[in-house]
Short mmCIF file of C-alpha atoms in Angstrom, two decimals:
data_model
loop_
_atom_site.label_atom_id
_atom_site.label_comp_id
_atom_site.label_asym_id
_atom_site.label_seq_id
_atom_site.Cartn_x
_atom_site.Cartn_y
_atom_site.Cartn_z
CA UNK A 35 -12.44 -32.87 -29.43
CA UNK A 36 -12.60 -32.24 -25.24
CA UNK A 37 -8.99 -31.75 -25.59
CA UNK A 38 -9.08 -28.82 -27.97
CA UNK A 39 -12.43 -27.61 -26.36
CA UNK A 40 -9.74 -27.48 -23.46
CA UNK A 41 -6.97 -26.44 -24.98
CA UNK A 42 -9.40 -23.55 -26.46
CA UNK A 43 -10.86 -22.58 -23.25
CA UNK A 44 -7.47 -22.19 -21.09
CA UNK A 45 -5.43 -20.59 -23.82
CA UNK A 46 -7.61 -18.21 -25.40
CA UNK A 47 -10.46 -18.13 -23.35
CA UNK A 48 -8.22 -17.31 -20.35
CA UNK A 49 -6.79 -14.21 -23.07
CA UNK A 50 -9.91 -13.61 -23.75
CA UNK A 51 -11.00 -12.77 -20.10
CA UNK A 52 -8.00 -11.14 -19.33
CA UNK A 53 -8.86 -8.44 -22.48
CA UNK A 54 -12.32 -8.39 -21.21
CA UNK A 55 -10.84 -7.02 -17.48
CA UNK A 56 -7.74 -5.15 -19.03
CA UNK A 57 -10.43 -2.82 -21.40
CA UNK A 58 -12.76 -2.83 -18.42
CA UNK A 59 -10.04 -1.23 -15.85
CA UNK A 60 -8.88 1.30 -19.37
CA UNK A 61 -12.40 2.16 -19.40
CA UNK A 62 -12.33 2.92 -15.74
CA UNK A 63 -8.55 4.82 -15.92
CA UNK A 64 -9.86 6.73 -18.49
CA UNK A 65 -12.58 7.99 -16.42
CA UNK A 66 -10.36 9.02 -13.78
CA UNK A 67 -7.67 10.81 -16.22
CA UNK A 68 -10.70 12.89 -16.93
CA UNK A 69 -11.49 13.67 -13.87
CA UNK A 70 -7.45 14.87 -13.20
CA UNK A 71 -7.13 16.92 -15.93
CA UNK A 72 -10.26 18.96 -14.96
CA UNK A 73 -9.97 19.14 -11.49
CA UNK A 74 -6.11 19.31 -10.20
CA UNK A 75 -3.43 21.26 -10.88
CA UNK A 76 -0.35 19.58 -10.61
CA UNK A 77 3.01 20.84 -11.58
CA UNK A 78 4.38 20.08 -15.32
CA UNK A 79 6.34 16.74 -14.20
CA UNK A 80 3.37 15.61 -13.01
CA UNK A 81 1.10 15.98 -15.60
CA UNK A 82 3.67 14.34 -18.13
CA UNK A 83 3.97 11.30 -16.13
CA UNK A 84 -0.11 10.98 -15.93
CA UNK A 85 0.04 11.38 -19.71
CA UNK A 86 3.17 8.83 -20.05
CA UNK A 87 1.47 6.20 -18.08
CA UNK A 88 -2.37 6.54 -19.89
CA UNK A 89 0.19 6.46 -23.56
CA UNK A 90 1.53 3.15 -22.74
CA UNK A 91 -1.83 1.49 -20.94
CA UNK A 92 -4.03 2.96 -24.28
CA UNK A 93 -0.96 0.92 -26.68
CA UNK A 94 -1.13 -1.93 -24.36
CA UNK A 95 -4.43 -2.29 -24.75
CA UNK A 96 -4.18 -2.37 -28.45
CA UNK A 97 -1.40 -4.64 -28.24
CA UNK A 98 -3.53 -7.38 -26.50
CA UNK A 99 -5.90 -6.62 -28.36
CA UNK A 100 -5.03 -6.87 -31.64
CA UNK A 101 -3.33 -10.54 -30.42
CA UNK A 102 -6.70 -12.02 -29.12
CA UNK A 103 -7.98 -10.50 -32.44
CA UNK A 104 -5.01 -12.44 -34.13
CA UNK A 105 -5.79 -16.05 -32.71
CA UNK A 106 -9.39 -15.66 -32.46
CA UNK A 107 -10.76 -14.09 -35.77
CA UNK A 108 -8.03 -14.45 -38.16
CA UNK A 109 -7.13 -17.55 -37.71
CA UNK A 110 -10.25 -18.88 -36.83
CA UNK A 111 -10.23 -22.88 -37.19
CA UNK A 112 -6.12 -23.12 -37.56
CA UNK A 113 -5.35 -25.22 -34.65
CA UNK A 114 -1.79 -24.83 -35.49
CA UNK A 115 -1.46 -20.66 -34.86
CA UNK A 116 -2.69 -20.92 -31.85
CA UNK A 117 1.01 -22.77 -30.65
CA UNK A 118 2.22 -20.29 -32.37
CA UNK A 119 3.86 -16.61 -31.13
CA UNK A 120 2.34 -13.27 -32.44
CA UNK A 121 4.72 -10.60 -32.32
CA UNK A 122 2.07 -7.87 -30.26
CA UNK A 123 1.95 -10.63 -27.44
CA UNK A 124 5.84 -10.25 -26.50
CA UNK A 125 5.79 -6.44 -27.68
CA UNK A 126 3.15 -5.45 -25.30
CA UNK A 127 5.54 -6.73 -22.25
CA UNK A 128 7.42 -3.62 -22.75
CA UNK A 129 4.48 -1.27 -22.22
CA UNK A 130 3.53 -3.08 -19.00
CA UNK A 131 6.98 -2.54 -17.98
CA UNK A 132 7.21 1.11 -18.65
CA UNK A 133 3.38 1.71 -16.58
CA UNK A 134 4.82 -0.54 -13.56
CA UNK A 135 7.96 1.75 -14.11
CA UNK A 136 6.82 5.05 -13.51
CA UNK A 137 4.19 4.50 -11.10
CA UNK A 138 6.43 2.73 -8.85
CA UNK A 139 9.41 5.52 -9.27
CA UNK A 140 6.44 7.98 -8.29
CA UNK A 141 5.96 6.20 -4.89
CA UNK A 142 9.29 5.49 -4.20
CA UNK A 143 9.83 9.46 -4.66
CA UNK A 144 6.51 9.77 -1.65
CA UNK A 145 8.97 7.83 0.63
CA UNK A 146 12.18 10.05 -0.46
CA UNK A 147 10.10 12.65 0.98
CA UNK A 148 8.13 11.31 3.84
CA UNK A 149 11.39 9.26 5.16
CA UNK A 150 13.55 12.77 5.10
CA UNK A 151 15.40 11.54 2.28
CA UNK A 152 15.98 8.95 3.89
CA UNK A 153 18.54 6.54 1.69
CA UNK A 154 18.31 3.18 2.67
CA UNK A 155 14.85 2.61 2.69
CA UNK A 156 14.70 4.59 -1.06
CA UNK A 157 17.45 2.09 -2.06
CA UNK A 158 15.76 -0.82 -0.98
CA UNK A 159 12.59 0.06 -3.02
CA UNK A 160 14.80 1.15 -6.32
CA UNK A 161 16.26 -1.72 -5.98
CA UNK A 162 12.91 -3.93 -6.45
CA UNK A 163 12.10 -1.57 -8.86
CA UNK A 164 15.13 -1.59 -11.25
CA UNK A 165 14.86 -5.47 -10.56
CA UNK A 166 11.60 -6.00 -11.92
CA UNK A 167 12.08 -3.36 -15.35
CA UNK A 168 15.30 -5.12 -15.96
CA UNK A 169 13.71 -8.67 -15.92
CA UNK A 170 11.04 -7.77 -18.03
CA UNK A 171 13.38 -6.46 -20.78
CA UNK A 172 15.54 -9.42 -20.64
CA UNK A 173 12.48 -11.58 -21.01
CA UNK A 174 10.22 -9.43 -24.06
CA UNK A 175 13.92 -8.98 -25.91
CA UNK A 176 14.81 -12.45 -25.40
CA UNK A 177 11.39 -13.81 -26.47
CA UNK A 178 10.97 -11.30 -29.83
CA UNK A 179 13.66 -14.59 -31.16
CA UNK A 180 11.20 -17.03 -29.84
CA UNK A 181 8.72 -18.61 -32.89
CA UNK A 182 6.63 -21.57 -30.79
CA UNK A 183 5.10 -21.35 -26.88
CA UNK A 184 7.01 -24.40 -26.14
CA UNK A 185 10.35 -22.10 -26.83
CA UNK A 186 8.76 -19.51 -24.60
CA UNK A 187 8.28 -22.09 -21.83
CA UNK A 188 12.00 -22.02 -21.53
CA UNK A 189 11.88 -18.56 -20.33
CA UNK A 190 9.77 -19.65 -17.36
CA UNK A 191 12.25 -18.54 -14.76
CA UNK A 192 12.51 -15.20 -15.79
CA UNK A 193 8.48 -14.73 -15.86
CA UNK A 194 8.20 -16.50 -12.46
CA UNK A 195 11.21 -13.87 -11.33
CA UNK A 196 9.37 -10.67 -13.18
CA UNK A 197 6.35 -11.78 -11.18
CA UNK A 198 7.98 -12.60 -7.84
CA UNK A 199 9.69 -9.29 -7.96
CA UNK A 200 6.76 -7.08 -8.57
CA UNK A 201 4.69 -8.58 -5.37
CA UNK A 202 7.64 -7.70 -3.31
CA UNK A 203 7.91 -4.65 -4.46
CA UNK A 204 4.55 -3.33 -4.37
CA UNK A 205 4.40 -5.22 -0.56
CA UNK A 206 7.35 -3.33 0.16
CA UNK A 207 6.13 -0.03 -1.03
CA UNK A 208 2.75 -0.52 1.06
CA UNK A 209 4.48 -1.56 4.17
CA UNK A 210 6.70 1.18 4.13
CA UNK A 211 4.03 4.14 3.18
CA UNK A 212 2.35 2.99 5.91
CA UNK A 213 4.42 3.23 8.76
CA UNK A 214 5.88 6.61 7.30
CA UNK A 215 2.48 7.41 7.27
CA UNK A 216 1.80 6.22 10.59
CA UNK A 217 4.63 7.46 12.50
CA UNK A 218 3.34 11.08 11.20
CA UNK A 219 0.49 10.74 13.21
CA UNK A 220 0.35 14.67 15.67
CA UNK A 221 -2.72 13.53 18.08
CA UNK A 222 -4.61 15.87 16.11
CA UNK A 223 -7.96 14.34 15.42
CA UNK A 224 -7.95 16.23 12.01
CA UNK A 225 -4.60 15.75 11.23
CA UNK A 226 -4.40 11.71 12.06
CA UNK A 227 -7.94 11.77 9.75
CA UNK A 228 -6.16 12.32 6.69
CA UNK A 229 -3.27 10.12 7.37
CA UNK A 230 -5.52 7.22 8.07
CA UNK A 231 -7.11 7.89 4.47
CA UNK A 232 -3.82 7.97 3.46
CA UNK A 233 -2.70 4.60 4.57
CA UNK A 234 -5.84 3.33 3.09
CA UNK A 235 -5.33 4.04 0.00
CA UNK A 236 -1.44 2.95 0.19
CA UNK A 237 -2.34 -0.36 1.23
CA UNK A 238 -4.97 -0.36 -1.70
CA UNK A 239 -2.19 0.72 -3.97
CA UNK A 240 0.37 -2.28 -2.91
CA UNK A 241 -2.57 -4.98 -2.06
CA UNK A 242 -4.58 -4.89 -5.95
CA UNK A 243 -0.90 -5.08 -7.79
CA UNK A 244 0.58 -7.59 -5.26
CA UNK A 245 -2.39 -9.78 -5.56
CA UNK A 246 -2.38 -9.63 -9.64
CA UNK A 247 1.38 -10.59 -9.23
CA UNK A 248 0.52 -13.61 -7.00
CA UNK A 249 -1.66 -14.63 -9.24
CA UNK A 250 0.44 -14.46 -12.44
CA UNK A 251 2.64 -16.69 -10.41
CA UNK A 252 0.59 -18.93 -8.95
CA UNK A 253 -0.98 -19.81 -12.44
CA UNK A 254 2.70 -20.05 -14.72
CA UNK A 255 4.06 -22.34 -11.34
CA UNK A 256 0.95 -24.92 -11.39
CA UNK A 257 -0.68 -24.24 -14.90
CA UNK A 258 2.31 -23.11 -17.23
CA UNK A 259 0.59 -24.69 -20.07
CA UNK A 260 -2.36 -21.95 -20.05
CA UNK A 261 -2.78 -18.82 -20.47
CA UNK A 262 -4.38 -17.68 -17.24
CA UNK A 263 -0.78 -16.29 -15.98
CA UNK A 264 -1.50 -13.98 -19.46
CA UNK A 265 -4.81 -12.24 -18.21
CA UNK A 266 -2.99 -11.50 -15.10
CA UNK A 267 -0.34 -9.53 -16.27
CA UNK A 268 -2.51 -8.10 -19.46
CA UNK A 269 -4.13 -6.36 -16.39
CA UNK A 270 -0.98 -5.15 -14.48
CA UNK A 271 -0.40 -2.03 -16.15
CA UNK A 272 -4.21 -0.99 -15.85
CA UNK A 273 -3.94 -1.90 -11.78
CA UNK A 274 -0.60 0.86 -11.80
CA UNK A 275 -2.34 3.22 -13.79
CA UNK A 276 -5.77 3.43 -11.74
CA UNK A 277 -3.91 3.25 -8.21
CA UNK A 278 -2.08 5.93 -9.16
CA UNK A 279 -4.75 8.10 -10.46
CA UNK A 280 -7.00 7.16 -7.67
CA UNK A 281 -3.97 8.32 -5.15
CA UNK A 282 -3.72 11.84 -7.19
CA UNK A 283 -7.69 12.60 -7.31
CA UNK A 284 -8.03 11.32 -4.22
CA UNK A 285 -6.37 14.14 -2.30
CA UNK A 286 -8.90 17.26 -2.86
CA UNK A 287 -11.32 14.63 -1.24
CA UNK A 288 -9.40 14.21 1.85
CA UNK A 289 -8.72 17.77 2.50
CA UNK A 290 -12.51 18.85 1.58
CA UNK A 291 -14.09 16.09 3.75
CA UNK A 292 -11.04 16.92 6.95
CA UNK A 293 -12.27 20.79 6.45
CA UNK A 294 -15.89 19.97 6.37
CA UNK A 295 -15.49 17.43 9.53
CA UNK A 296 -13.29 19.45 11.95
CA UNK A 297 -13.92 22.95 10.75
CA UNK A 298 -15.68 23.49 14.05
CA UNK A 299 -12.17 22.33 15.52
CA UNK A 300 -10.48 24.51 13.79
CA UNK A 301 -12.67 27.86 15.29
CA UNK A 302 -12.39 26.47 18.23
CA UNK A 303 -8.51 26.49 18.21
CA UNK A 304 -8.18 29.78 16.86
CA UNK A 305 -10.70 31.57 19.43
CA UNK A 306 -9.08 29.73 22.14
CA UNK A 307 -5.80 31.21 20.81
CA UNK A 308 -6.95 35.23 20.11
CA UNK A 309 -8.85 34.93 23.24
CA UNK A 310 -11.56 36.44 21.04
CA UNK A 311 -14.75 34.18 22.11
CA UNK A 312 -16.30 32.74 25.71
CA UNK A 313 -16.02 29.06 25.75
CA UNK A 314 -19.18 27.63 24.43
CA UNK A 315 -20.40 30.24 21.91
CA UNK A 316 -22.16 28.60 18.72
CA UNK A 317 -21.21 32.22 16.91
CA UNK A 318 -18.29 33.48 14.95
CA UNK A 319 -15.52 35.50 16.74
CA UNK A 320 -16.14 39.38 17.38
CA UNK A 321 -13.75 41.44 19.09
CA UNK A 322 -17.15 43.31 20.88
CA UNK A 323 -16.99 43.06 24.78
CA UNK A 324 -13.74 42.15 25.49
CA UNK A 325 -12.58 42.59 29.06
CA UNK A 326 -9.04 43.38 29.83
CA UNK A 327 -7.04 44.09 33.00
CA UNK A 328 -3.65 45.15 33.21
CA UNK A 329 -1.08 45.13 35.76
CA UNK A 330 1.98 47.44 35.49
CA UNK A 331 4.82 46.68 38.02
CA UNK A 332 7.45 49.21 38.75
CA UNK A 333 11.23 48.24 40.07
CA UNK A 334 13.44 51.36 40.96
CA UNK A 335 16.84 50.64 41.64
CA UNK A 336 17.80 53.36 43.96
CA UNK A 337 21.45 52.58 43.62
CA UNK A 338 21.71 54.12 40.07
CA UNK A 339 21.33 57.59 40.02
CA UNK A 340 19.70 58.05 37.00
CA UNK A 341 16.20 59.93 36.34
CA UNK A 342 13.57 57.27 35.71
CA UNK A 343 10.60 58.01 33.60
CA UNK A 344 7.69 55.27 33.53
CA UNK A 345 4.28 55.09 31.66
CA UNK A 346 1.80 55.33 34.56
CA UNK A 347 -1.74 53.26 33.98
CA UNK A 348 -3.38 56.48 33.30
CA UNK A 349 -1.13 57.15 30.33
CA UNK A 350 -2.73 54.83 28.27
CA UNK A 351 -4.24 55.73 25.19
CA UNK A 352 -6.10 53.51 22.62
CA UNK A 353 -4.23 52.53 19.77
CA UNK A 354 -6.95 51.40 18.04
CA UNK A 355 -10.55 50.66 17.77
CA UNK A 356 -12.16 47.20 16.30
CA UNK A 357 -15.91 47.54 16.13
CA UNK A 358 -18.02 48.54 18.83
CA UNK A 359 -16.42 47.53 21.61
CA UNK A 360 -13.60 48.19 24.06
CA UNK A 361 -10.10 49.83 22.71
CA UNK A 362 -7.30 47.66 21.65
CA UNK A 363 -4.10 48.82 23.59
CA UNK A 364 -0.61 48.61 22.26
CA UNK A 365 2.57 46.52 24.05
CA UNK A 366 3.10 48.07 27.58
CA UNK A 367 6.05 47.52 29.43
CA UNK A 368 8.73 49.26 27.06
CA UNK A 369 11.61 51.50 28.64
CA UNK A 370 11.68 54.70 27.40
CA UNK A 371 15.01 56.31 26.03
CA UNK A 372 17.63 57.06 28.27
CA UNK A 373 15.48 54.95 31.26
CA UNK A 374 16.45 52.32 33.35
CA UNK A 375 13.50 50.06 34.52
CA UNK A 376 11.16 47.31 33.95
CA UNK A 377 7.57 46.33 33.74
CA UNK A 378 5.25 43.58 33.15
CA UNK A 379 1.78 42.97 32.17
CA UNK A 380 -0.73 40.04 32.15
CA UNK A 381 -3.78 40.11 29.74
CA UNK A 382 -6.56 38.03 31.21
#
């Protein structure tokens, strides 16, 4: 009796759990699709793939579902199902596969463009990528002919590989976002703000899937006979989904709290470059009291003989007026037609 209380506890209570989390992190994704598709405003290609990925989490979630449902309600008290395959347990690997897909293609297309296109390092991410959606074909089409969990036990390689691949790939990803990331950095206090939220959330991203992998693996290498390496990857696709929602709402955040932190920075930079404000002024820029000198230079070359013609200071005239204060004055300097010469000015 212990040993089926055992047996019980590690197969389908470990499902169990794992259907508990998975519906707990949909719950969450959901939440945050919400949230997307009121607030951004993403191009088409975008919106499809946000759509795509909460498709095949919503039938994965159904899929597992309907399999603890299978073991646990209707066949309640038949020992003998429970060593037994149910067709929406290998059927849901596909789903999984397709989430882990797409979210990962949508990173490795951030480091196409923050690398400068840059091909190896794209390649070497595809090719985790590729890796891990071809193993977990092989392994749901070559299981679909399985009948028993002692047949799928053979295909323990291929699991352990599917699992090995995706924690390398997602660590690869991370690593790689962040030194992109990192190497953007322009000394700019606001600028270097958002890239360290940035790399946050990349090494979120990689770290929450790369841990679920390692997991998975950990539990099919020491406790293949359970089903704890199950509830790990039931709650894969969930982990690509909400990173990869959290990484799209995330960015009106960053920009509103960099705007809100440094727009003081930003005045400052632009009166410093108009010249429009005395350093130290708490108010907005006027163009009211502005004090200008200019210098005119004159050069005659008395070896041309040519009649010269230059604006003298007391030419001026204002080109135009900005509020109360002293006239703006157009570019001085310029030759007039026919003229041979040169000026300069300084504006202090």
């Amino acid at each position: 009796m212990s040993a089926v209380q055992l047996s019980l506890r590690d197969t389908m209570g470990a499902a169990y759990v794992g259907v508990i989390a998975s519906g707990i992190l949909h719950g969450v994704s959901l939440i945050q699709a919400w949230y997307y598709f009121t607030h951004q405003r993403d191009p088409w290609h975008t919106i499809i793939l946000v759509s795509a990925v909460l498709l095949f989490d919503t039938v994965h979630q159904g899929l597992i579902s309907y399999t603890v449902y299978y073991y646990v309600i209707a066949n309640y008290g038949n020992a003998v199902t429970i060593g037994e395959l149910v067709w929406s347990l290998l059927v849901e690997v596909y789903f999984n596969a397709f989430t882990g897909l797409l979210v990962q293609s949508f990173l490795a297309m951030r480091i196409w463009r923050l690398s400068n296109r840059n091909v190896w390092l794209t390649s070497a991410v595809c090719t985790f990528i590729l890796a891990e959606f071809g193993c977990c074909l092989a392994f749901a089409s070559l299981s679909l002919h399985l009948k028993t969990f002692v047949e799928l036990a053979e295909l323990s390689p291929l699991s352990i590989s599917v699992n090995a691949l995706a924690a390398a790939g997602d660590v690869l990803i991370a690593v790689i976002l962040c030194t992109l990331l990192h190497r953007s950095r322009t000394g700019f206090h606001r600028s270097d703000t958002i890239i360290n939220k940035l790399i946050i959330f990349a090494v979120n991203t990689g770290v929450l899937t790369s841990l679920c992998a390692v997991g998975s693996l950990i539990s099919i290498t020491v406790a293949g006979n359970t089903f704890w390496y199950i509830a790990f990857f039931f709650c894969m696709g969930r982990l690509y989904s909400n990173s990869l929602l959290a990484t799209l709402n995330a960015r009106k955040m960053i920009r509103g709290s960099a705007d809100g932190a440094f727009s003081s920075e930003d005045n400052n930079v632009s009166i410093f470059a108009k010249g429009m404000m005395s350093m130290g002024s708490r108010h907005r820029p006027t163009t009211t009291n502005i004090s200008i000198k200019i210098d005119t230079t004159k050069e005659i070359d008395t070896d041309v003989e040519t009649n010269l013609t230059f604006a003298q200071p007391e030419d001026l005239t204002p080109i135009s007026y900005k509020g109360t204060g002293s006239p703006t004055f157009g570019e001085r300097g310029t030759k007039e037609e026919g003229s041979e010469g040169s000026s300069s000015q300084s504006i202090v």
